[in-house]
Amino acid sequence: MTAGQRAVQENHVTGATVWLTGLPSAGKTTIAYELAGRLREEGRRVEVLDGDEIREFLSAGLGFSREDRHTNVQRIGFVAELLARNGVLALVPVIAPFADSREAVRKRHQTNGTAYVEVHVATPVEVCSVRDVKGLYAKQAAGEISGLTGVDDPYEEPASPDLRIESQDQTVRESAAALHTLLAERGVL
């Protein structure tokens, strides 16, 4: 039995929010789901708060202005902290382009004594535009959309993330393993 499984059985489970920030198509969601699968195999309670799903269900009606993006990030941060405070590992792959929005989420966690880990999936825009998972870079290049984070809308990179993953230089499994190691070192696992 793993330490995580024993903790679940003994009801001494530590929750945390793991916020994965980066450009569109950086690999945030893919890494989060890879890590979630591994954590579930270890008997951990884990939820992935996918930014696209949150936009559809929790933040429907919000646009992409700076104010709406901030509101969206705060809503996600609230839900993540609530889950984490109750023993769930909340994996949050969300662009969250503004440093002040991410800092407000971090402060909410600190105020409540809830573990918070910030991960910068630092994939260069050139790599993201080739991956172009949702076709956003192609639409922006064709003039069909504007306000694409990291292209014609700002993205403020984290100044000192807890972990920096350069997904273009490693596999998804390696990226998830690096994050798993960090969580173990921090006593979350």
Short mmCIF file of C-alpha atoms in Angstrom, two decimals, residues 16-22 28 73 90-92 94-107 109-110 114-122 155-165 178-179 182-183 186 188:
data_model
loop_
_atom_site.label_atom_id
_atom_site.label_comp_id
_atom_site.label_asym_id
_atom_site.label_seq_id
_atom_site.Cartn_x
_atom_site.Cartn_y
_atom_site.Cartn_z
CA ALA A 16 -3.32 21.17 -2.67
CA THR A 17 -3.92 23.29 -5.72
CA VAL A 18 -1.48 22.78 -8.57
CA TRP A 19 -1.90 25.66 -10.99
CA LEU A 20 -0.44 25.03 -14.46
CA THR A 21 -0.14 28.28 -16.38
CA GLY A 22 1.18 28.82 -19.89
CA LYS A 28 -0.97 22.25 -19.52
CA VAL A 73 -9.34 33.06 -12.68
CA ALA A 90 -6.90 20.17 -7.62
CA LEU A 91 -4.95 20.29 -10.86
CA VAL A 92 -5.72 23.54 -12.66
CA VAL A 94 -5.58 27.43 -16.98
CA ILE A 95 -3.77 30.11 -18.99
CA ALA A 96 -4.34 32.82 -16.33
CA PRO A 97 -2.31 35.38 -18.29
CA PHE A 98 -1.98 38.06 -15.61
CA ALA A 99 0.39 37.86 -12.66
CA ASP A 100 -1.91 39.84 -10.35
CA SER A 101 -4.77 37.38 -10.93
CA ARG A 102 -2.53 34.40 -10.14
CA GLU A 103 -1.17 36.20 -7.07
CA ALA A 104 -4.70 36.81 -5.77
CA VAL A 105 -5.38 33.07 -6.04
CA ARG A 106 -2.11 32.30 -4.22
CA LYS A 107 -3.06 34.73 -1.43
CA HIS A 109 -4.72 29.79 -0.49
CA GLN A 110 -2.23 31.32 1.98
CA THR A 114 -4.01 25.62 1.80
CA ALA A 115 -1.04 24.34 -0.22
CA TYR A 116 -0.56 26.04 -3.59
CA VAL A 117 1.96 25.15 -6.27
CA GLU A 118 2.47 27.24 -9.39
CA VAL A 119 3.82 25.50 -12.48
CA HIS A 120 4.83 27.41 -15.57
CA VAL A 121 4.50 25.24 -18.66
CA ALA A 122 6.98 27.40 -20.53
CA TYR A 155 0.90 36.84 -21.18
CA GLU A 156 2.85 37.69 -18.03
CA GLU A 157 5.19 34.80 -17.29
CA PRO A 158 5.50 33.82 -13.62
CA ALA A 159 8.56 35.49 -12.08
CA SER A 160 9.37 32.58 -9.78
CA PRO A 161 7.16 29.53 -10.34
CA ASP A 162 7.57 26.51 -8.10
CA LEU A 163 8.37 24.49 -11.22
CA ARG A 164 9.12 25.40 -14.80
CA ILE A 165 8.37 22.74 -17.40
CA ALA A 178 8.78 16.07 -12.56
CA LEU A 179 5.63 17.57 -11.09
CA LEU A 182 7.94 18.21 -6.62
CA LEU A 183 4.66 17.37 -4.89
CA ARG A 186 6.63 19.38 -0.68
CA VAL A 188 1.68 16.83 -0.54
#
